[in-house]
GROMACS .gro file of C-alpha atoms in nm:
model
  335
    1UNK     CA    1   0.166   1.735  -2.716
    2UNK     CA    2   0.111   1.355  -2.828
    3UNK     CA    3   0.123   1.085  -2.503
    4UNK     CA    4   0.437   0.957  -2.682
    5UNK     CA    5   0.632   1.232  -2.668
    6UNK     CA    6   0.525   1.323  -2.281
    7UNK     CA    7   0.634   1.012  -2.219
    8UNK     CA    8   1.014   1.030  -2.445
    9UNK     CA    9   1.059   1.319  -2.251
   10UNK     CA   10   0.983   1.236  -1.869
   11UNK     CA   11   1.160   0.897  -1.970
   12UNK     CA   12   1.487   1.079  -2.045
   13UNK     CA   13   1.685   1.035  -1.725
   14UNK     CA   14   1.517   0.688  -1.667
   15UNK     CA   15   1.787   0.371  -1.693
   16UNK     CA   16   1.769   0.103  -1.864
   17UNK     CA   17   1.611  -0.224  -1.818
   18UNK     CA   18   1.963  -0.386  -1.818
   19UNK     CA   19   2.122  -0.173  -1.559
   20UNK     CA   20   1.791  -0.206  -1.354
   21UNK     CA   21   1.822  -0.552  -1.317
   22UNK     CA   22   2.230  -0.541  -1.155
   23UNK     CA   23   2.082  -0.235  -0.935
   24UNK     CA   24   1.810  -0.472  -0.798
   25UNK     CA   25   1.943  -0.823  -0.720
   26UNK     CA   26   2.333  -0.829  -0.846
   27UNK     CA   27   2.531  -1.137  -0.920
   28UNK     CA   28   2.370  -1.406  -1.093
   29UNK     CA   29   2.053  -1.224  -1.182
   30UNK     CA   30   2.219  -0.942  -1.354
   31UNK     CA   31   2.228  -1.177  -1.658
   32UNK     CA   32   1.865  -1.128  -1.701
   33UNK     CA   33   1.724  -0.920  -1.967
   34UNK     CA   34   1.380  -0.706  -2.049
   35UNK     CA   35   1.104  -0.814  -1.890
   36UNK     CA   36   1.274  -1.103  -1.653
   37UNK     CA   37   1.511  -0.802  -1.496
   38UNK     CA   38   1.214  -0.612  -1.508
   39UNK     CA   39   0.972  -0.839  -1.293
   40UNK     CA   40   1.321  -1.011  -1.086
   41UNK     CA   41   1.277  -1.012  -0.710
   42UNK     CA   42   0.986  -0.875  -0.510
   43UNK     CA   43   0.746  -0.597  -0.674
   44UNK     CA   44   0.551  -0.448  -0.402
   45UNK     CA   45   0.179  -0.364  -0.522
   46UNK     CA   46   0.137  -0.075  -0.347
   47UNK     CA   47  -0.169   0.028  -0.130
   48UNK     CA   48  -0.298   0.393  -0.263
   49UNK     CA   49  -0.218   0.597   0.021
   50UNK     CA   50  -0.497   0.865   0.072
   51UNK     CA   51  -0.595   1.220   0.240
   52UNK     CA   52  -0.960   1.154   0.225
   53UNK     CA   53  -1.149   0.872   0.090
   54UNK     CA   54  -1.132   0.787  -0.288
   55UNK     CA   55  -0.808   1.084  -0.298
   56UNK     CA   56  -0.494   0.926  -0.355
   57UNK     CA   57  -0.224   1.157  -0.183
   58UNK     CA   58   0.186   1.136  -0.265
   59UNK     CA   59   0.225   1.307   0.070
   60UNK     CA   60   0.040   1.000   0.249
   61UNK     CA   61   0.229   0.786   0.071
   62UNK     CA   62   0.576   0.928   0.170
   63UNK     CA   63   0.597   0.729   0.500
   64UNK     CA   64   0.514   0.385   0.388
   65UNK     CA   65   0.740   0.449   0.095
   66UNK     CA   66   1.032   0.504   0.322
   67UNK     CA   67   0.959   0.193   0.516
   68UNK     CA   68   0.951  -0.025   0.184
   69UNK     CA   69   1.261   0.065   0.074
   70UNK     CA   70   1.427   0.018   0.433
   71UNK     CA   71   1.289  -0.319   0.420
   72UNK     CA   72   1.482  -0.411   0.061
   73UNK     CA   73   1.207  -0.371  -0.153
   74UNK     CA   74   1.330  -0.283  -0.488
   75UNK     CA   75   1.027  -0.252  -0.753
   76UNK     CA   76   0.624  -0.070  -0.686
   77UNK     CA   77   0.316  -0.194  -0.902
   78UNK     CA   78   0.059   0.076  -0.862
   79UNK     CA   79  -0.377   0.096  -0.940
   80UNK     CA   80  -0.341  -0.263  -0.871
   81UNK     CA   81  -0.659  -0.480  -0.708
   82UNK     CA   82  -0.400  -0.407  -0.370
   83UNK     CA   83  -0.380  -0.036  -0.510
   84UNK     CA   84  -0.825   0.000  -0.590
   85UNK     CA   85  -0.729   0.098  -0.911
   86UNK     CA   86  -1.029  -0.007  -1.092
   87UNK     CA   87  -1.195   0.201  -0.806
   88UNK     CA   88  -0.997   0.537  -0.876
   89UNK     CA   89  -1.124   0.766  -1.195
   90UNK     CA   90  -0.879   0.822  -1.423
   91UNK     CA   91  -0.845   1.164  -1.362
   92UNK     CA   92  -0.712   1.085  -1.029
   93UNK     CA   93  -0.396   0.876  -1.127
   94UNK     CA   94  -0.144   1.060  -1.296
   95UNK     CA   95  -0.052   1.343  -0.991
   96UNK     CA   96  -0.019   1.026  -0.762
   97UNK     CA   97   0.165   0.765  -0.999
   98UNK     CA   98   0.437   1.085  -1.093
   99UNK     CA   99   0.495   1.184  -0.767
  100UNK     CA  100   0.515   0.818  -0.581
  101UNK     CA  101   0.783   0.745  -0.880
  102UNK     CA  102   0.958   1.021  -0.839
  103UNK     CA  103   1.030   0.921  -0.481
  104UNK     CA  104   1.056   0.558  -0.500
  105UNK     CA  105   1.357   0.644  -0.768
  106UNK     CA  106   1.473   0.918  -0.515
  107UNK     CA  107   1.468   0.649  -0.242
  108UNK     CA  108   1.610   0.317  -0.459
  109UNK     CA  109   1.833   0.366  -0.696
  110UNK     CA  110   1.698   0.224  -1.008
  111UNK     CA  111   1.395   0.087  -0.857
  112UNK     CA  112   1.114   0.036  -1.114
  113UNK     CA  113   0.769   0.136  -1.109
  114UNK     CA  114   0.511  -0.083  -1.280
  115UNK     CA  115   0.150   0.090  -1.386
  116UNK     CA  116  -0.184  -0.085  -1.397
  117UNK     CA  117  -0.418   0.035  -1.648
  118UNK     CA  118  -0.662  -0.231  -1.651
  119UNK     CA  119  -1.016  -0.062  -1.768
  120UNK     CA  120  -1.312  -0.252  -1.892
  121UNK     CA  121  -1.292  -0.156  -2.210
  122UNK     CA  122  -0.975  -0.104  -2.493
  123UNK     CA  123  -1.061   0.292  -2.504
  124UNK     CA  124  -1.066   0.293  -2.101
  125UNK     CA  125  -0.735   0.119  -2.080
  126UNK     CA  126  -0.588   0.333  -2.330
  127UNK     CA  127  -0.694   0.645  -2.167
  128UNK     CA  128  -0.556   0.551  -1.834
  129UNK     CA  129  -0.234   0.445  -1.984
  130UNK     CA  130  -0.191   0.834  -2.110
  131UNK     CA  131  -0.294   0.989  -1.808
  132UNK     CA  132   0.000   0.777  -1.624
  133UNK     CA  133   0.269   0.833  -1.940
  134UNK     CA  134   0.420   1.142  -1.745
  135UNK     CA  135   0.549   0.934  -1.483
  136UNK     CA  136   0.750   0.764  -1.700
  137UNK     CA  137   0.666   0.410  -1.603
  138UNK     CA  138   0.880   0.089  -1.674
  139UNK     CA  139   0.600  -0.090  -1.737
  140UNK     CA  140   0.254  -0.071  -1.803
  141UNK     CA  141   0.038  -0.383  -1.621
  142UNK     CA  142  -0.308  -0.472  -1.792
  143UNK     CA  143  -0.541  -0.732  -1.751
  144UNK     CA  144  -0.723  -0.862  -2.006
  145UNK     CA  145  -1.125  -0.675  -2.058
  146UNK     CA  146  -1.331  -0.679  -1.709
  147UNK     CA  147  -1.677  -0.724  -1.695
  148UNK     CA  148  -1.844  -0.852  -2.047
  149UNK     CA  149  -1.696  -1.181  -2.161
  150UNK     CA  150  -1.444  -1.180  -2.498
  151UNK     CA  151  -1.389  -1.410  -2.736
  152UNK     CA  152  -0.988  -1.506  -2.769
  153UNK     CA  153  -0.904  -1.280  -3.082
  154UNK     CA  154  -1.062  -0.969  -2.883
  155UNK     CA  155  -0.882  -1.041  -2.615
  156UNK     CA  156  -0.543  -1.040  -2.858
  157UNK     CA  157  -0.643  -0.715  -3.008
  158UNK     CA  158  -0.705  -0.534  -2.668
  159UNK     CA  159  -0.299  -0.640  -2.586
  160UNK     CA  160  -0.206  -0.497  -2.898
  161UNK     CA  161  -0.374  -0.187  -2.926
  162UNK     CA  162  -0.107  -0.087  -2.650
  163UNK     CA  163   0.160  -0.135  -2.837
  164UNK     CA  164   0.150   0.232  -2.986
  165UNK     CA  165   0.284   0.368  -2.623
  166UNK     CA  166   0.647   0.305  -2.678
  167UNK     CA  167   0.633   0.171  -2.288
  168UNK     CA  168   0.659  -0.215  -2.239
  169UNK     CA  169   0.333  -0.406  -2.120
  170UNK     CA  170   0.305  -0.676  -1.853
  171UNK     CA  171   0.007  -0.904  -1.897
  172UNK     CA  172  -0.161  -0.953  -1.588
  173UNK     CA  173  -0.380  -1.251  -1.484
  174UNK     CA  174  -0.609  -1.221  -1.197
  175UNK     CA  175  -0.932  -1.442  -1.377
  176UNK     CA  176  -1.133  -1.303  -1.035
  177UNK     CA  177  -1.190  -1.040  -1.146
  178UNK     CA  178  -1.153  -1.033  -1.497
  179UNK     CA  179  -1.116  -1.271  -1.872
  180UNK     CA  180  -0.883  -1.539  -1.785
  181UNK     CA  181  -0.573  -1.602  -1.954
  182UNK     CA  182  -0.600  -1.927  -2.136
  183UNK     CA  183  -0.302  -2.146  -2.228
  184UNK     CA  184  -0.368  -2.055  -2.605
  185UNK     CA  185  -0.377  -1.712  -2.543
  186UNK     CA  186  -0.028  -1.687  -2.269
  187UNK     CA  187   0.159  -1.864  -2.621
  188UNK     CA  188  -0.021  -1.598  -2.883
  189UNK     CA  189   0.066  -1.271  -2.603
  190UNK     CA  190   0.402  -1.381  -2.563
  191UNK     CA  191   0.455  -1.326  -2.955
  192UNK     CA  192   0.357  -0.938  -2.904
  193UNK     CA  193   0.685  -0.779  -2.909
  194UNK     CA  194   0.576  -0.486  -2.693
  195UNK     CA  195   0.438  -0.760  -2.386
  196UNK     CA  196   0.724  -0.835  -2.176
  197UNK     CA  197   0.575  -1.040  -1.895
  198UNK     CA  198   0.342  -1.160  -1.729
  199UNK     CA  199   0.188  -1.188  -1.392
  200UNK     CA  200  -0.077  -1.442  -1.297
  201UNK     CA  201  -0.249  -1.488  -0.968
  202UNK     CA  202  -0.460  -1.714  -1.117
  203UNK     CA  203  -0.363  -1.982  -0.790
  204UNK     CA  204  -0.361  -2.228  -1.091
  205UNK     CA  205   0.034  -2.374  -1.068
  206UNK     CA  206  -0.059  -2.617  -1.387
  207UNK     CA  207  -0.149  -2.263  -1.548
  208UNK     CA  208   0.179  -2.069  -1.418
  209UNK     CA  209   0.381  -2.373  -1.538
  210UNK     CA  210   0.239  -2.307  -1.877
  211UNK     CA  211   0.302  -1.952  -1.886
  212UNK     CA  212   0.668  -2.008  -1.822
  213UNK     CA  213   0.663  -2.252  -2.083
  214UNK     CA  214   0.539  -2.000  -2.324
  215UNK     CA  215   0.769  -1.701  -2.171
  216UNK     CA  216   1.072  -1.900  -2.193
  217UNK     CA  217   1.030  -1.928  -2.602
  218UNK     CA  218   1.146  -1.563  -2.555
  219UNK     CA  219   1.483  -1.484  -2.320
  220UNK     CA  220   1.367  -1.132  -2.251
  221UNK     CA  221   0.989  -1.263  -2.101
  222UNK     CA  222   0.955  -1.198  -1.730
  223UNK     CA  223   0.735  -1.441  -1.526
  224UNK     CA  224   0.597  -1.338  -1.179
  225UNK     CA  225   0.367  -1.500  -0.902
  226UNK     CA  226   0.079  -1.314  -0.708
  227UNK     CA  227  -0.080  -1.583  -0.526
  228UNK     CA  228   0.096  -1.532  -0.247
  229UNK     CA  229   0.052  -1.845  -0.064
  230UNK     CA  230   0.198  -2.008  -0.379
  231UNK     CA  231   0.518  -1.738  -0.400
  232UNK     CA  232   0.772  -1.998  -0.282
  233UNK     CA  233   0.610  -2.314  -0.515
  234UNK     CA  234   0.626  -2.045  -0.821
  235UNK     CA  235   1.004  -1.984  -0.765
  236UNK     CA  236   1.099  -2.307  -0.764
  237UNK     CA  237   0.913  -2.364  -1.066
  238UNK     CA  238   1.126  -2.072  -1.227
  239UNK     CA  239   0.925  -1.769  -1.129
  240UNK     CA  240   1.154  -1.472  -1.223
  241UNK     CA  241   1.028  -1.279  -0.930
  242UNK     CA  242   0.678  -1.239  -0.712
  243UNK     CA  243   0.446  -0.943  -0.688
  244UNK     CA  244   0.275  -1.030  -0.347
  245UNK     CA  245   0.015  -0.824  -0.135
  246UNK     CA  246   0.125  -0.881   0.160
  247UNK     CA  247   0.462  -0.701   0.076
  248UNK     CA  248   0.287  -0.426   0.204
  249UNK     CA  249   0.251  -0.526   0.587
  250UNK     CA  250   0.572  -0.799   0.555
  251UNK     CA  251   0.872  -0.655   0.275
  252UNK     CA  252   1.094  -0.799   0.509
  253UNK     CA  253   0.959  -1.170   0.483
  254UNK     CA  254   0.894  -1.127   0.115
  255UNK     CA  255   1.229  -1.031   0.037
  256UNK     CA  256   1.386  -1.273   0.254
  257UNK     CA  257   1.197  -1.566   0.094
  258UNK     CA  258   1.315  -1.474  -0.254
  259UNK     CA  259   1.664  -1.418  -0.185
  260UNK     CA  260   1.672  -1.746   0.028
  261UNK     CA  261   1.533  -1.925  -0.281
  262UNK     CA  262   1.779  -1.754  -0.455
  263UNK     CA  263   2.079  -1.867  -0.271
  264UNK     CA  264   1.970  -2.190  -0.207
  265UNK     CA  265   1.837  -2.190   0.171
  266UNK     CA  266   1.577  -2.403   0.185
  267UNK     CA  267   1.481  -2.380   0.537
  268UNK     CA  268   1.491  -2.034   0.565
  269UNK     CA  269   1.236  -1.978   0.237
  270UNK     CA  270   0.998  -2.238   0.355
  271UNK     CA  271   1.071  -2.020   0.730
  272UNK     CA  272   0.955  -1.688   0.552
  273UNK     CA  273   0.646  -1.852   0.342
  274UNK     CA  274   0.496  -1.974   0.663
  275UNK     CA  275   0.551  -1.654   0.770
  276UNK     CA  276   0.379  -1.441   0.471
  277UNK     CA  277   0.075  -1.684   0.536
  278UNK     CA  278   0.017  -1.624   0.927
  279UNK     CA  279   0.003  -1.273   0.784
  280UNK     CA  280  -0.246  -1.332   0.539
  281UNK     CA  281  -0.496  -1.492   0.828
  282UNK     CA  282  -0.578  -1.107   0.893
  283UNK     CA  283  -0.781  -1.162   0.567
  284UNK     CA  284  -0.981  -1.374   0.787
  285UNK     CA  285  -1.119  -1.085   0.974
  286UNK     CA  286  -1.164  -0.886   0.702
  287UNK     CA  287  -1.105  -0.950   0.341
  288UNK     CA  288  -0.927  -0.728   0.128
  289UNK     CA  289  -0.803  -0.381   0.141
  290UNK     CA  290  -0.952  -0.192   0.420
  291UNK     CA  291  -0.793  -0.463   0.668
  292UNK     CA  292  -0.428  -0.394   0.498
  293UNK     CA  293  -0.466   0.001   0.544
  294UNK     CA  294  -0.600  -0.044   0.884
  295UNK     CA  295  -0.311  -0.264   0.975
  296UNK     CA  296  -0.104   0.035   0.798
  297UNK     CA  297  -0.295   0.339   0.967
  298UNK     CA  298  -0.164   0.163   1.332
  299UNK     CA  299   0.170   0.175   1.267
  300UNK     CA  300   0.160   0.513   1.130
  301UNK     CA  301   0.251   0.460   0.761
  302UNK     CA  302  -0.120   0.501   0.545
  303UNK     CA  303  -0.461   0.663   0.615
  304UNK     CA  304  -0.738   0.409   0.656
  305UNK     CA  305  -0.958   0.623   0.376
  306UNK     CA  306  -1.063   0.363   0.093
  307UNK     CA  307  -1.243   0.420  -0.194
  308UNK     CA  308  -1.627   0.398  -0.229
  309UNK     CA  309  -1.791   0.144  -0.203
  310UNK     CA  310  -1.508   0.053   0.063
  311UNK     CA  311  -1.584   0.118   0.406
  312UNK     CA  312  -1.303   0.154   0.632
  313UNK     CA  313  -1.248  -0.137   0.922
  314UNK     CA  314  -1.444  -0.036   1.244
  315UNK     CA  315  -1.315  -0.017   1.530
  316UNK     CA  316  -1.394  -0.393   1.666
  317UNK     CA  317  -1.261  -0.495   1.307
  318UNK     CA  318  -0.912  -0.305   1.353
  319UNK     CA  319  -0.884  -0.465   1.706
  320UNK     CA  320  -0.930  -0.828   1.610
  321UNK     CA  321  -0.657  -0.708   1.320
  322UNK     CA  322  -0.405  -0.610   1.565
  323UNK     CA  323  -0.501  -0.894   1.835
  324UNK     CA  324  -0.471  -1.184   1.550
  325UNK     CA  325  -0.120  -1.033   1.408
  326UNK     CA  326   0.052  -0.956   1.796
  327UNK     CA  327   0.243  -1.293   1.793
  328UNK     CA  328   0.429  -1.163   1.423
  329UNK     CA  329   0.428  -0.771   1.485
  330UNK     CA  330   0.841  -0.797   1.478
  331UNK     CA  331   0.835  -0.906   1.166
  332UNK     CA  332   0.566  -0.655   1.016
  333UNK     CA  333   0.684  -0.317   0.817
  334UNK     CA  334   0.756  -0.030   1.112
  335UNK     CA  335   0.823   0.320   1.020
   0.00000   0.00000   0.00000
């Protein structure tokens, strides 16, 4: 059986972009279309909950999963930097991305579930994209190549050679860790007809400004922030929505900063910015990852197992973690 027609066929009972978009924020945004419903509000990039290290597990992941949606998060980004995607074989995604989407649509109605496939390569990229086709994903997020520099028409050809799937394609930014996104090449994507987004956590707001630029020659291009000390400056530039880390320890914040942009509060989503970034000082203690799942592991909602060559934080490590974030612990995710 060909990838497309897995995919037609777990797709079948999925909803529409359109009808997504009135399930996830109502009112106003319901207006939006594509990729701007599609990327609206707060997209959690979801940790990869495991049951030993480098094993993602859908039964880990049930807990945490229950506490983001009690918190009013509405959309999941998995295999994600957040997620150690590029860390996972490809083997190991497509029991964990179908199961974690079957829930997170049993738990939010309508609730979308975005799918990185970002690989070093065009063939590695493509691969992971069919392994994660029978979860039937809104969305499929890719960065541009990793590792070897490419010149700006390779760049455009590895976008394209997606477009095949029948599933839309978010272009995703992070220049850390991959090819940046130039200006020239956010206004040649946007003209893909099968790209219908982007997010950039490039930290560059001259660069996000541009992107909208280019997204807005299209009504149906979604724009979203992951920077997330820069989630609240994005929105008021126009962001459709914001795909932060730190969702993952604070939904509650990130969802109240949005929806105060939204409704005009000013106070209140400067309020919940300041609070996303005492949050993020736990990065001080230890960057990345295996400080978010320890955080995570003492509240009872994720194992602490990473993926190799991720250690998991010792024990002095997950101490200072839950000594430094004390003074905010009401407003962290609780099971």
């Amino acid at each position: 059986m060909s990838g497309r027609n897995r995919h037609d066929g777990a797709a079948a009972g999925r909803r529409p972009v359109t009808a997504l978009a009135a399930e996830r924020l109502g009112g106003d945004e319901n207006r939006k279309t594509g990729g701007r419903a599609l990327l609206a509000g707060v997209t959690v990039p979801l940790v990869t909950p495991m049951d030993r290290p480098g094993r993602p597990s859908v039964p880990a992941a049930d807990a945490l999963l229950g506490a983001l949606a009690a918190a009013g998060a509405r959309g999941l980004m998995l295999f994600g930097s957040n997620g150690e995607g590029p860390l996972l074989p490809t083997a190991e995604l497509a029991e964990f991305a179908t199961g974690v989407a079957e829930r997170w649509r049993q738990l939010v109605d309508g609730g979308p579930v975005l799918v990185n496939v970002t690989a070093p390569g065009t063939a590695g990229a493509l691969a992971r994209a069919e392994a994660v086709l029978p979860a039937a994903p809104d969305a499929l997020v890719l960065s541009p190549p990793v590792y070897f520099h490419h010149r700006h028409d390779e760049i455009v050809a590895h976008y394209a050679a997606l477009a095949g799937l029948g599933v839309p394609v978010v272009a995703y930014n992070a220049p850390r860790y991959s090819n940046p996104l130039t200006p020239a090449l956010l206004d040649e994507l946007t003209g893909l007809a099968h790209l219908v987004g982007i997010k950039d956590s490039s930290g560059d707001l001259a660069l996000f400004g541009h992107a909208l630029t280019a997204a807005r020659r299209r009504d149906d291009f979604g724009v979203s922030q992951g920077a997330e000390r820069q989630a609240l400056d994005a929105l008021r530039l126009g962001a459709d929505g914001v795909v932060p880390g730190v969702a993952n320890l604070a939904p509650g914040a990130a969802v109240e900063l949005f929806r105060a942009h939204r409704d005009g509060r000013d106070d209140d989503a400067r309020r919940a910015q300041q609070l996303l970034d005492r949050v993020l000082a736990l990065h001080t203690v230890r960057p990345g990852v295996p400080a978010v799942k320890a955080v995570l592991a003492a509240r009872g909602l994720c194992p602490p197992h990473v993926a190799a060559p991720f250690a998991p934080c010792s024990d002095e490590e997950r101490h200072a973690l839950l000594d430094l974030l004390a003074p905010v612990d009401a407003h962290l995710i609780r099971a």
